[in-house]
Short mmCIF file of C-alpha atoms and ligand atoms in Angstrom, two decimals:
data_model
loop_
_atom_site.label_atom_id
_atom_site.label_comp_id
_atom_site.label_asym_id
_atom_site.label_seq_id
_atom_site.Cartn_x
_atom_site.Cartn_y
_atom_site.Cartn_z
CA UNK T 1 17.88 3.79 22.40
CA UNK T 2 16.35 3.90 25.81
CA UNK T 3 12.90 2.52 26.80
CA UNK T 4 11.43 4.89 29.20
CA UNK T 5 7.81 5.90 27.82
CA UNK T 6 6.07 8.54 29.87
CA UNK T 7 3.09 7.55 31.90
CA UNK T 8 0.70 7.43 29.58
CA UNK T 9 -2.99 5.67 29.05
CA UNK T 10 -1.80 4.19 25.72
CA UNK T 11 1.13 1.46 25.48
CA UNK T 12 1.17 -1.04 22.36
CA UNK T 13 -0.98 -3.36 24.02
CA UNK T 14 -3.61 -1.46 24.85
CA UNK T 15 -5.45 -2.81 21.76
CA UNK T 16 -6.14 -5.85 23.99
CA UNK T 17 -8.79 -4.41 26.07
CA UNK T 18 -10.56 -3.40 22.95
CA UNK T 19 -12.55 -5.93 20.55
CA UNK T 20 -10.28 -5.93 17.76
CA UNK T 21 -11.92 -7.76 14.50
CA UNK T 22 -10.34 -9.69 12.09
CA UNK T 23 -7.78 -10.95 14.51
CA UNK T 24 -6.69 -15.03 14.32
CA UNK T 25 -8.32 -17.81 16.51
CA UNK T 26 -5.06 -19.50 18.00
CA UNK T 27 -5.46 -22.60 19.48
CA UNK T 28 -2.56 -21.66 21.83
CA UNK T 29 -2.31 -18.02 23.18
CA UNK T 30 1.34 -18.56 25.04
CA UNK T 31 3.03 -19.50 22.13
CA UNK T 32 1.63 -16.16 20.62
CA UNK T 33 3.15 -14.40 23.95
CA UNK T 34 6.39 -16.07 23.15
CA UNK T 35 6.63 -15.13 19.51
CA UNK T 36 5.30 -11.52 19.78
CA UNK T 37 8.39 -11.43 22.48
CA UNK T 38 10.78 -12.59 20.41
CA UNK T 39 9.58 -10.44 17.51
CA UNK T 40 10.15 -7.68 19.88
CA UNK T 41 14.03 -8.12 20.10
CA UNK T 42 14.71 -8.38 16.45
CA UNK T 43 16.17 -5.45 14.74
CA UNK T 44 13.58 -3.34 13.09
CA UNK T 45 12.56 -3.55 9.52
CA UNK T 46 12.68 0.46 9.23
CA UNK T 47 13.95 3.21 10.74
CA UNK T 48 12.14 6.67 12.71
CA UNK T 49 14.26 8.73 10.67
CA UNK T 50 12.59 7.03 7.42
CA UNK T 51 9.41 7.20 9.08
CA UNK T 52 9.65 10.72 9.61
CA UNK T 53 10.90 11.86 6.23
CA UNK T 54 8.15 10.23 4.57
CA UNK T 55 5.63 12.15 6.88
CA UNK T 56 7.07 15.28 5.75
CA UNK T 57 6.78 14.34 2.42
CA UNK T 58 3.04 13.29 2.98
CA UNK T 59 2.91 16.41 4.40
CA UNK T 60 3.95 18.51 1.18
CA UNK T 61 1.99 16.32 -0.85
CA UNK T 62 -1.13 17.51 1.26
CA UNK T 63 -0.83 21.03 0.18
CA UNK T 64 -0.41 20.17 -3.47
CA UNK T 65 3.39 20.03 -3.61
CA UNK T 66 3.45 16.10 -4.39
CA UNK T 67 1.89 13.19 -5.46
CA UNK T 68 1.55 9.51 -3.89
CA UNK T 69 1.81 6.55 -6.02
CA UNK T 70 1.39 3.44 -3.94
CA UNK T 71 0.88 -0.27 -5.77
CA UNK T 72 2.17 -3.83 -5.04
CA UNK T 73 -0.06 -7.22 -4.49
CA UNK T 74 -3.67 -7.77 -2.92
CA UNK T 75 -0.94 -10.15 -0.98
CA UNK T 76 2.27 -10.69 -0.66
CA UNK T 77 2.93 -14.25 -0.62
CA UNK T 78 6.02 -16.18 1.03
CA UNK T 79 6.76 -17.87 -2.30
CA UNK T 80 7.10 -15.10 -4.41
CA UNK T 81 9.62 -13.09 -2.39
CA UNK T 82 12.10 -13.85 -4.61
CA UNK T 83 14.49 -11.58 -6.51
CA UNK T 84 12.46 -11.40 -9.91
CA UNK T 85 9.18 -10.80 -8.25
CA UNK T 86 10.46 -7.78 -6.15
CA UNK T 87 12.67 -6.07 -9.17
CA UNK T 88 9.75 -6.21 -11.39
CA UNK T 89 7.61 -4.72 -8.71
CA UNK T 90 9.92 -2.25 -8.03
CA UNK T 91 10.36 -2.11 -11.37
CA UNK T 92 6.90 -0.89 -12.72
CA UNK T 93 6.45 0.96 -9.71
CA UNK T 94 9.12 3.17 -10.81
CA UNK T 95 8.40 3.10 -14.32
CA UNK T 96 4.98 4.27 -13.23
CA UNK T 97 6.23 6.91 -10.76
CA UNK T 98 8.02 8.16 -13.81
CA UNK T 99 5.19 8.92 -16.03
CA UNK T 100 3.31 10.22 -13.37
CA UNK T 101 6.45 12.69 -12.36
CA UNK T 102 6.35 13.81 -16.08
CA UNK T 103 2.60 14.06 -16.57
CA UNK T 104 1.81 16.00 -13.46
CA UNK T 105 4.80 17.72 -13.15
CA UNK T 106 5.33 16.86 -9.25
CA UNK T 107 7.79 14.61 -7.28
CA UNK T 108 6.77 11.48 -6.51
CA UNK T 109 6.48 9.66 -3.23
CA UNK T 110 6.87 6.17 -4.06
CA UNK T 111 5.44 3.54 -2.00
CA UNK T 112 5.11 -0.34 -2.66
CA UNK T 113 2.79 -2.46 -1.07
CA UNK T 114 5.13 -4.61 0.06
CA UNK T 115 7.77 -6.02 2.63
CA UNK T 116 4.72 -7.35 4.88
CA UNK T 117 1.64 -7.14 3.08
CA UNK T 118 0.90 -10.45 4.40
CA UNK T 119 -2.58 -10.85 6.64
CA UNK T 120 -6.18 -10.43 4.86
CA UNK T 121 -9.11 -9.46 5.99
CA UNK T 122 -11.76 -11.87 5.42
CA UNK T 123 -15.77 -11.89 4.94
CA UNK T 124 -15.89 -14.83 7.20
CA UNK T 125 -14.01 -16.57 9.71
CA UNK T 126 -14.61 -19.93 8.55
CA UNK T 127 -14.93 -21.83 5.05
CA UNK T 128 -16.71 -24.76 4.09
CA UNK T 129 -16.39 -26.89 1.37
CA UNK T 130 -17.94 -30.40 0.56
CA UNK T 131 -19.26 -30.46 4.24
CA UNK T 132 -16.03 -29.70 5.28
CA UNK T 133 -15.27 -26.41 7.64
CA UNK T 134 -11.88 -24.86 8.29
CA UNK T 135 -10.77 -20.99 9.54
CA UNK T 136 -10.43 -18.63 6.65
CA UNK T 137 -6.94 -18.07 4.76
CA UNK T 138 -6.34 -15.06 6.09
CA UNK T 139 -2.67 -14.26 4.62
CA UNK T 140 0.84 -16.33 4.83
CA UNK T 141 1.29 -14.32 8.04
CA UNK T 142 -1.69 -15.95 9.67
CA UNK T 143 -2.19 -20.22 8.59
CA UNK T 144 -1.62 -21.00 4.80
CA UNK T 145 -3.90 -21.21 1.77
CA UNK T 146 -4.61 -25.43 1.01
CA UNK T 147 -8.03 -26.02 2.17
CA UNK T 148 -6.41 -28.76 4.47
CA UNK T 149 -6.47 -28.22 8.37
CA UNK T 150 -2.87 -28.56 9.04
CA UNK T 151 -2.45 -25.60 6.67
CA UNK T 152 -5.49 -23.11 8.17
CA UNK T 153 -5.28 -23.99 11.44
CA UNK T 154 -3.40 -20.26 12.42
CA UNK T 155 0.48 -20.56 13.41
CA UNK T 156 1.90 -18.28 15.44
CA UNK T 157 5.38 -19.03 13.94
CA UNK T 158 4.44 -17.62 10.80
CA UNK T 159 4.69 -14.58 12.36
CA UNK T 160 8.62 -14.82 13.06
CA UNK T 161 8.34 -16.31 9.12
CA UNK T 162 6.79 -13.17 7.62
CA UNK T 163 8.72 -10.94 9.18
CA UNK T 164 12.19 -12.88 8.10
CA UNK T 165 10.51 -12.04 4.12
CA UNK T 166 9.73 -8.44 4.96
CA UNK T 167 13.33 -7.97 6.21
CA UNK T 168 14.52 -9.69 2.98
CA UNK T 169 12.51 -8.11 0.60
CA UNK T 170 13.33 -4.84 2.04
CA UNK T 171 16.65 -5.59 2.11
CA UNK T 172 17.03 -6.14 -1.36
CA UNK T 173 14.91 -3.34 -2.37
CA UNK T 174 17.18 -1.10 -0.67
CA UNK T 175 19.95 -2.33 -2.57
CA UNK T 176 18.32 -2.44 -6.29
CA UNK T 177 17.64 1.45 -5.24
CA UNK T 178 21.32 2.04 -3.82
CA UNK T 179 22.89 0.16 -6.52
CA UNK T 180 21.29 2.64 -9.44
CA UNK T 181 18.55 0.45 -10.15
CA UNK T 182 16.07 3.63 -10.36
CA UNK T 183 19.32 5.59 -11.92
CA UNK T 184 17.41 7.68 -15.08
CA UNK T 185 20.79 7.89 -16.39
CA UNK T 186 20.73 4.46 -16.93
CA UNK T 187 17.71 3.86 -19.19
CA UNK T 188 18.75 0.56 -20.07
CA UNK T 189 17.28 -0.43 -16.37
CA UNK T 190 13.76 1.29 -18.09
CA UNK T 191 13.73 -0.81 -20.86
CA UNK T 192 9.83 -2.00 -21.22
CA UNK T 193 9.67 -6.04 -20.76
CA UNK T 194 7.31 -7.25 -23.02
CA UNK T 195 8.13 -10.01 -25.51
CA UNK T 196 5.69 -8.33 -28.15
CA UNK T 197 5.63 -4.70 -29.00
CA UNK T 198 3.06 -3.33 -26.49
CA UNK T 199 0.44 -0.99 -27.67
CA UNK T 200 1.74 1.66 -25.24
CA UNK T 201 5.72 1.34 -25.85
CA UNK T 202 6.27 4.10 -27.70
CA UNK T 203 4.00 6.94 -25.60
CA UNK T 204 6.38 5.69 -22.43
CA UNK T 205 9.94 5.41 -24.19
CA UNK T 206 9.17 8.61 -25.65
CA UNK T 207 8.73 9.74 -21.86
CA UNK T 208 11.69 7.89 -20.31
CA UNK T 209 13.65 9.55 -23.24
CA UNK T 210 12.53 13.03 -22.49
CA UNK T 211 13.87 13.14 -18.99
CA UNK T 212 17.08 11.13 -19.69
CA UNK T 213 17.67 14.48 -22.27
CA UNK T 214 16.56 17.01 -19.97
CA UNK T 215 18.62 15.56 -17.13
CA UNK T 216 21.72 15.68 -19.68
CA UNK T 217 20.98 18.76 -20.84
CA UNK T 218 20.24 20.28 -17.05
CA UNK T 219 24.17 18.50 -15.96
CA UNK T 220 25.33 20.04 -19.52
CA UNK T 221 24.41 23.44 -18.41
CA UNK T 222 24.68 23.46 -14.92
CA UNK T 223 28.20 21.41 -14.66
CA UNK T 224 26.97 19.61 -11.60
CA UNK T 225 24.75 16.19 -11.59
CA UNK T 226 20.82 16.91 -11.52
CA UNK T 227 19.62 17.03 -8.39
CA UNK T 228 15.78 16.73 -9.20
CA UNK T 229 15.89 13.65 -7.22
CA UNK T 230 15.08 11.54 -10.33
CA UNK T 231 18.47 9.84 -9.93
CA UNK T 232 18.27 9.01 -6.46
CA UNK T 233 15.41 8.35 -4.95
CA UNK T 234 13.39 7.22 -2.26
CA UNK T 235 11.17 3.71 -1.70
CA UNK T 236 9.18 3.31 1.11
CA UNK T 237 7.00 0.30 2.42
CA UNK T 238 3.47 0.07 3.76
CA UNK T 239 0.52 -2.62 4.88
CA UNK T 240 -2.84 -3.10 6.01
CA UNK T 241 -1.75 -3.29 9.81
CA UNK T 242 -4.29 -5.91 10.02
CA UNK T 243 -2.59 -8.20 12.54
CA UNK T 244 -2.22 -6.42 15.67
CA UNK T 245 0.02 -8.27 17.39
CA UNK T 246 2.33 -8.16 14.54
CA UNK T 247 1.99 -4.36 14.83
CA UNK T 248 2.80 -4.51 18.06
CA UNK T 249 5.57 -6.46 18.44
CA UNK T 250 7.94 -3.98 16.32
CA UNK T 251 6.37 -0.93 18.17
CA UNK T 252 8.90 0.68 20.13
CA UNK T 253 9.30 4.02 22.10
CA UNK T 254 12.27 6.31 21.33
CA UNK T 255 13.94 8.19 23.43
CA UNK T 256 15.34 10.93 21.24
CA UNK T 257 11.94 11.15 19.03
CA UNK T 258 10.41 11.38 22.39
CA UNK T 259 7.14 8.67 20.79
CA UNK T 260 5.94 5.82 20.00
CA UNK T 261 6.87 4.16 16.75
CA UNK T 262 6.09 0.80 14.50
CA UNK T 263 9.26 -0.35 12.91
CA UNK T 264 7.50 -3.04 10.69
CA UNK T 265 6.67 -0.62 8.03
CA UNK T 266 7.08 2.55 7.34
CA UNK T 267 3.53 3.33 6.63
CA UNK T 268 0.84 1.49 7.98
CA UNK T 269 -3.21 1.71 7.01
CA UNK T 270 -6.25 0.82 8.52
CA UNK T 271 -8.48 -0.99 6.22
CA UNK T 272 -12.14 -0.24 5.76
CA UNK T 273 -13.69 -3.13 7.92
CA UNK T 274 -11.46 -2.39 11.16
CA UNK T 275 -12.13 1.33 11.28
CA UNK T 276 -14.45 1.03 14.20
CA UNK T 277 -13.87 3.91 16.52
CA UNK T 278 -13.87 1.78 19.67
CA UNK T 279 -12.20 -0.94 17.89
CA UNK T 280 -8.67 -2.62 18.72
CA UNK T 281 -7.20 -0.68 15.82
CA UNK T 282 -7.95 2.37 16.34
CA UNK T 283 -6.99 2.24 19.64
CA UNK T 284 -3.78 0.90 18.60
CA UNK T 285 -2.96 3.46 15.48
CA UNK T 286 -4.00 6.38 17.95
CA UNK T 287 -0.81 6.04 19.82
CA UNK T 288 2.32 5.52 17.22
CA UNK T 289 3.89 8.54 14.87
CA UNK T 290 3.67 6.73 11.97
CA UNK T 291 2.14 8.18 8.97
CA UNK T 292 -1.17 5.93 8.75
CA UNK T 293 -3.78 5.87 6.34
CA UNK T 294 -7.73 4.97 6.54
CA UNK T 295 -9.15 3.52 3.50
CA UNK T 296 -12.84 4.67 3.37
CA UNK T 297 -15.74 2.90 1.65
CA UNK T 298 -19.56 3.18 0.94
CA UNK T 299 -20.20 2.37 4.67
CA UNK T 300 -18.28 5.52 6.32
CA UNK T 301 -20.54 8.77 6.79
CA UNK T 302 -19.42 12.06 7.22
CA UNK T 303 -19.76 11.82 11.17
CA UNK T 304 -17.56 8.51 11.42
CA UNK T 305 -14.67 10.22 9.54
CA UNK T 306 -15.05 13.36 11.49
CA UNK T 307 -14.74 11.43 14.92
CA UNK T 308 -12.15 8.95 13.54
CA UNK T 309 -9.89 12.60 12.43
CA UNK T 310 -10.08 13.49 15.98
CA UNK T 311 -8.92 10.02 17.45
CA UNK T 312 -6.32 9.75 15.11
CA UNK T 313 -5.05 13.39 14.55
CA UNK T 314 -6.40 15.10 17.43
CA UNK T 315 -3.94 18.14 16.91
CA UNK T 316 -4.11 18.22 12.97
CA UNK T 317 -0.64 17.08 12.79
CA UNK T 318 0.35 17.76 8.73
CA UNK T 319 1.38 14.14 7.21
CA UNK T 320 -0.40 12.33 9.59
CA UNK T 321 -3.23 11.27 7.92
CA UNK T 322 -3.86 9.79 4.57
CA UNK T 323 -7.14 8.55 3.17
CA UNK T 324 -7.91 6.22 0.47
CA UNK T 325 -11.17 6.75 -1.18
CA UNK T 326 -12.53 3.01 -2.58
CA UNK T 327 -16.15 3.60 -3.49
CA UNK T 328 -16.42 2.34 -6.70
CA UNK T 329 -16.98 4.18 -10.42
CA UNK T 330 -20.64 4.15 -9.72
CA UNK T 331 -20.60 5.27 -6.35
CA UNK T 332 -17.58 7.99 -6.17
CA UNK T 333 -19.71 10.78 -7.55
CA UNK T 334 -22.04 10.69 -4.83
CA UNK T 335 -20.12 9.91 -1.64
CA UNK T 336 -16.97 11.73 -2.18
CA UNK T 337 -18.34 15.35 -1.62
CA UNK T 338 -20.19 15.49 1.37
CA UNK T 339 -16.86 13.27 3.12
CA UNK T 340 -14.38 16.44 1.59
CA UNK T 341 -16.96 18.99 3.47
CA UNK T 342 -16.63 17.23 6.63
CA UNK T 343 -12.90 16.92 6.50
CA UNK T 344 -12.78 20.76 5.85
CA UNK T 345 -14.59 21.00 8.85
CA UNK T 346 -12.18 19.63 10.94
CA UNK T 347 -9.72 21.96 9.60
CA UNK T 348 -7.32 18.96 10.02
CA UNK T 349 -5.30 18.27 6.68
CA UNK T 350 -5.31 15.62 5.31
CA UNK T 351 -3.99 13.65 1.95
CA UNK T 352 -6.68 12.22 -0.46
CA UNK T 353 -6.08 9.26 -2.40
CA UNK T 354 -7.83 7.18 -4.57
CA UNK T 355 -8.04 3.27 -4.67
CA UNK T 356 -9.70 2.66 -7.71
CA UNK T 357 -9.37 -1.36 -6.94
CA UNK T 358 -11.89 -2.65 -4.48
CA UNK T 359 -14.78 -0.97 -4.91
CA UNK T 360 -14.79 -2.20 -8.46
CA UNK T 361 -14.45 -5.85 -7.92
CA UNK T 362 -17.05 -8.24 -9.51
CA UNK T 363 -17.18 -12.19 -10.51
CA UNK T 364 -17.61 -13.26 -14.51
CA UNK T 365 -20.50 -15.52 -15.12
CA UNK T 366 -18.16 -18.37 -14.31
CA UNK T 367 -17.59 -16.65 -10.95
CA UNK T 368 -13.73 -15.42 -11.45
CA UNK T 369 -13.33 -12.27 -9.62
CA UNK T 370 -12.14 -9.82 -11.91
CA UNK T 371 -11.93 -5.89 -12.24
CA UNK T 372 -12.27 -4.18 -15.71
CA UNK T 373 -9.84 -1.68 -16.44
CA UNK T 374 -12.29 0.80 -17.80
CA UNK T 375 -14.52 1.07 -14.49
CA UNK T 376 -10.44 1.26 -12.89
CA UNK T 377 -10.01 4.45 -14.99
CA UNK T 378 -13.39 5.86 -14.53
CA UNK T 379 -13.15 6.16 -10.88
CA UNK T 380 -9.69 7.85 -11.04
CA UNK T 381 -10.99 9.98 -13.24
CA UNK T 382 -14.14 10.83 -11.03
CA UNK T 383 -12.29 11.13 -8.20
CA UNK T 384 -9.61 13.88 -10.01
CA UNK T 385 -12.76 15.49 -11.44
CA UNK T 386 -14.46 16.05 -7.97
CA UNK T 387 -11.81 17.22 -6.05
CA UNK T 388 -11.11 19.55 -8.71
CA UNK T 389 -14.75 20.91 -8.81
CA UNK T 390 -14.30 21.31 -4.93
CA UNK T 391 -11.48 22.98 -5.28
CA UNK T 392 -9.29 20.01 -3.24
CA UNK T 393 -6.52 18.30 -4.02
CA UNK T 394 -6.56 14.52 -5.00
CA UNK T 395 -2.92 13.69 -4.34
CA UNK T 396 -2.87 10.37 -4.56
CA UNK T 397 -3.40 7.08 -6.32
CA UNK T 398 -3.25 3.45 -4.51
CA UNK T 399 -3.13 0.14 -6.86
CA UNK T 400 -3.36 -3.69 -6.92
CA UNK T 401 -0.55 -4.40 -9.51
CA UNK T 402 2.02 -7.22 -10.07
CA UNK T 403 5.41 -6.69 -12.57
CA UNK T 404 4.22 -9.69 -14.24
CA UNK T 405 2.46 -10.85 -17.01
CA UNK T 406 -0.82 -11.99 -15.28
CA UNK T 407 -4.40 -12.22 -16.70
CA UNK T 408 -6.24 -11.42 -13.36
CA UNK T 409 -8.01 -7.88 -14.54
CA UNK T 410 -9.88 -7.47 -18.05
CA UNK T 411 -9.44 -4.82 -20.50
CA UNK T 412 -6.51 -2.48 -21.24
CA UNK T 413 -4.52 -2.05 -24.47
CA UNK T 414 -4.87 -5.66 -25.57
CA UNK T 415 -8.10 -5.76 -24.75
CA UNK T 416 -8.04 -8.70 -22.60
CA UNK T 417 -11.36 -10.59 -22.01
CA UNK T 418 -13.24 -12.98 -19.01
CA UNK T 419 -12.17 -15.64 -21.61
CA UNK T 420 -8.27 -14.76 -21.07
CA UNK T 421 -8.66 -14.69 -17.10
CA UNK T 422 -7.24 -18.43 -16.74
CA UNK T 423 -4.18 -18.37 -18.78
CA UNK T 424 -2.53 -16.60 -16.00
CA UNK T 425 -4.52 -15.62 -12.64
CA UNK T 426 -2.34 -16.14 -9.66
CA UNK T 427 -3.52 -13.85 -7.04
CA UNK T 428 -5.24 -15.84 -4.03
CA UNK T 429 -6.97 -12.86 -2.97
CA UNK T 430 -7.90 -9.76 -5.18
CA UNK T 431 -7.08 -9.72 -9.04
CA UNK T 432 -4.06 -6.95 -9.74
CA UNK T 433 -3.51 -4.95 -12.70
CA UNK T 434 -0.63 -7.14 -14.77
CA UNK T 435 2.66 -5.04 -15.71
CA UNK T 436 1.21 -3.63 -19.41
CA UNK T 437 -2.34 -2.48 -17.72
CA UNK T 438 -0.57 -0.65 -14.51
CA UNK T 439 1.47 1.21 -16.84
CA UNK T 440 -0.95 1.98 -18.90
CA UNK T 441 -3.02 3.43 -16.32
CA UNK T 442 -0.05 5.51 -15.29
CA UNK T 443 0.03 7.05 -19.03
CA UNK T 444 -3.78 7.83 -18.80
CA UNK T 445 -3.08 9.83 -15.56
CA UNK T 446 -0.25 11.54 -16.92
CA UNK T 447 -1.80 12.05 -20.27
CA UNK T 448 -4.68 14.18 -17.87
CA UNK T 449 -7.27 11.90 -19.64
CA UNK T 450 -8.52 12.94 -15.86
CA UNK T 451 -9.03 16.24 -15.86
C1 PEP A 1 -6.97 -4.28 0.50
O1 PEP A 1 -6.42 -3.18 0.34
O2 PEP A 1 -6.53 -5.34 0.02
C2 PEP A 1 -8.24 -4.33 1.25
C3 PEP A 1 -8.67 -5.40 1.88
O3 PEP A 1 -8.90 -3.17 1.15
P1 PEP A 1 -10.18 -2.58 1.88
O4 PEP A 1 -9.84 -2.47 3.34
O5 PEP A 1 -10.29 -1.25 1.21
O6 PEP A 1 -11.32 -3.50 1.58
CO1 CO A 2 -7.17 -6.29 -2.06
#
């Protein structure tokens, strides 16, 4: 692996010269220097060849061929990379990426929020409370959540710390998939966890049963194991790529791929409030191969998109570019079209997704922030019916969802209420869909309640 980049006027750190937002106030900038270096001689968490699959894949999935599923936490937290809270993530990921295979009648491209979805953006740099004022949590990459100054005064370190859990949840992903984990043939892995008989069970074993038989019946017939791809399959990781000397510590040029790549993640986005064109980030995304997504809110307008296409994907590179429509069930209607018409414009392909999450967030009277699983559904279903009525493809969903049993979103099959919200809310940041309610949503889609 040789490190002889071409003269060029981008390099990883090029960012620097830029005003890049929603970057951490360290108190001391060597010890940054020092960790970003030694960040930079670790192995990487992924690999180009991964990097580049998946881009093909995107790329199919842009001309209808597949869909996206991508889920896991608001944040990933240090504590909870543990072996329970990554299988059951992986876990109803799956299951949903099952449903949705069987519904829509595509191959999936599965893709977890996870393995260093660690640093938040944040309304405000600082927080005060009881006259007290102390920098924002802004992730366990950054400083840590206890409204004490030890823990949010930002520490480098915790760079080196969050990378160590992305490498180890990774790891262990990759061996729950190599080991058979996502093995249809092995239903007893697909067994539904919930201690009373769900309202949905029987819609999704009567699902998981239907492809066990068909893949029987296909290996019956055929002689030779099914090679669908349902029995081995592929799991890839992505993040906000927030923190941009994170990014750009694992960004490395390749020799043989002739580019530019970041190693941290297969699949890095660029969330709504650092999509400034002249910004750090988009400076920085311009120059790596990744895959990368933009996730687009009320603020973007048609222009904005247009010029960020052509900074981003100034050839119109297929698999390139993802974007992940968060407007809201109110406001999807209305801003979705007129962005589709500029895209077309460009002639530059892209992938549409939808993020029915944030732009349906909202406090209860006791201010909880919450999101109700009927506005949830209503803007995936907007955003299938528009792109349909355009004649465009929506091929792509992106969640907030835990494997667990939390009470952090409202409705659903059991018809969960405000009043049920503190019996189990654990998020720190955004509430996620509990195990039950992301399924669920899965069956609606692949039930084409959308259509
Ligand atoms: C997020 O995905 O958690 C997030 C902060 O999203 P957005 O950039 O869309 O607000
Ligand atoms: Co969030």
């Amino acid at each position: 692996m040789s490190r002889k980049p071409p003269q060029s006027d981008w390099h990883p750190a090029t960012w620097q010269s830029r005003a890049a937002t929603q970057q951490p106030l360290y108190p001391d900038p060597a010890e940054v220097e020092r960790v970003v270096a030694s960040l930079a001689q670790l192995p990487p968490i992924v690999t180009s060849g991964e990097i580049l699959a998946l881009k093909q894949q995107l790329a199919e999935a842009q001309r209808g061929e597949r869909f996206l599923l991508q889920g896991g936490d608001c944040a990933e937290s240090f504590e909870d990379c543990t072996s329970d809270a990554i299988a059951s993530k992986l876990k109803i990921l799956l299951q949903m990426s099952v449903v949705l295979l069987y519904g829509l009648k595509k191959p999936v491209i599965r893709v977890g929020r996870m393995a260093g979805q660690y640093a938040k953006p944040r309304s405000a740099d600082s927080e005060t409370r009881e006259g007290l004022t102390l920098p924002s949590y802004r992730g366990d990459l950054v400083n840590r959540h206890p409204f004490v100054k030890e823990d949010r005064v930002p520490d480098p370190q915790l760079m080196l710390r969050g990378y160590e859990r992305a490498a180890l949840t990774l790891n262990f992903v990759r061996a729950l998939v190599d080991g058979g984990f996502a093995d249809l043939h092995h239903p007893e892995n697909w067994d539904l966890d919930f201690v009373d008989h769900s309202p949905i069970a029987d819609n999704y074993q009567e699902i998981v049963h239907s492809i066990s038989e068909s893949l029987d019946f296909f290996e019956l017939v055929s002689g030779q194991p099914a090679s669908s791809g349902t029995e081995r399959i592929d799991f890839f990781a992505s993040h906000e790529g927030l923190h941009l000397h994170y990014e750009q510590a694992q960004t490395r040029y390749l020799e043989k791929r002739k580019g530019w790549f970041n190693l941290s993640t297969h699949f890095p986005w660029i969330g709504m409030r650092t999509a400034d064109l002249e910004g750090g980030h988009v400076e920085y995304y311009r120059g790596i191969q990744n895959p990368i997504a933009i996730k687009l809110g009320p603020s973007i307008t048609p222009e904005w998109l247009q010029e960020l296409i052509g900074a981003l994907n100034p050839h119109g590179e297929p698999g390139r570019l993802t974007l992940i429509c968060r407007f809201g069930a109110k406001k999807i209607e209305e801003a979705l079209p007129p962005l589709i018409q500029a895209v077309r414009a460009t002639g530059s392909p892209v992938l549409w997704s939808c993020d029915p999450m944030h732009g349906n967030t909202e406090s209860t009277a006791s201010g909880v922030k919450t999101r109700r699983f009927e506005n949830i559904l209503a803007e995936v279903q907007s955003a299938f019916a528009v792109h349909k009525e355009m004649g465009s493809y929506l091929g792509g969903v992106h969640f907030e969802l835990t494997g667990d049993n939390v009470t952090e979103c409202t409705g659903g099959a059991r018809g969960l209420t405000d009043a049920d919200l503190a019996r189990a809310y654990r998020s720190t940041v955004d509430p996620r869909l509990n195990y039950e309610q992301a399924l669920e949503l899965a069956l609606c889609i692949a039930r084409g309640r959308h259509a």
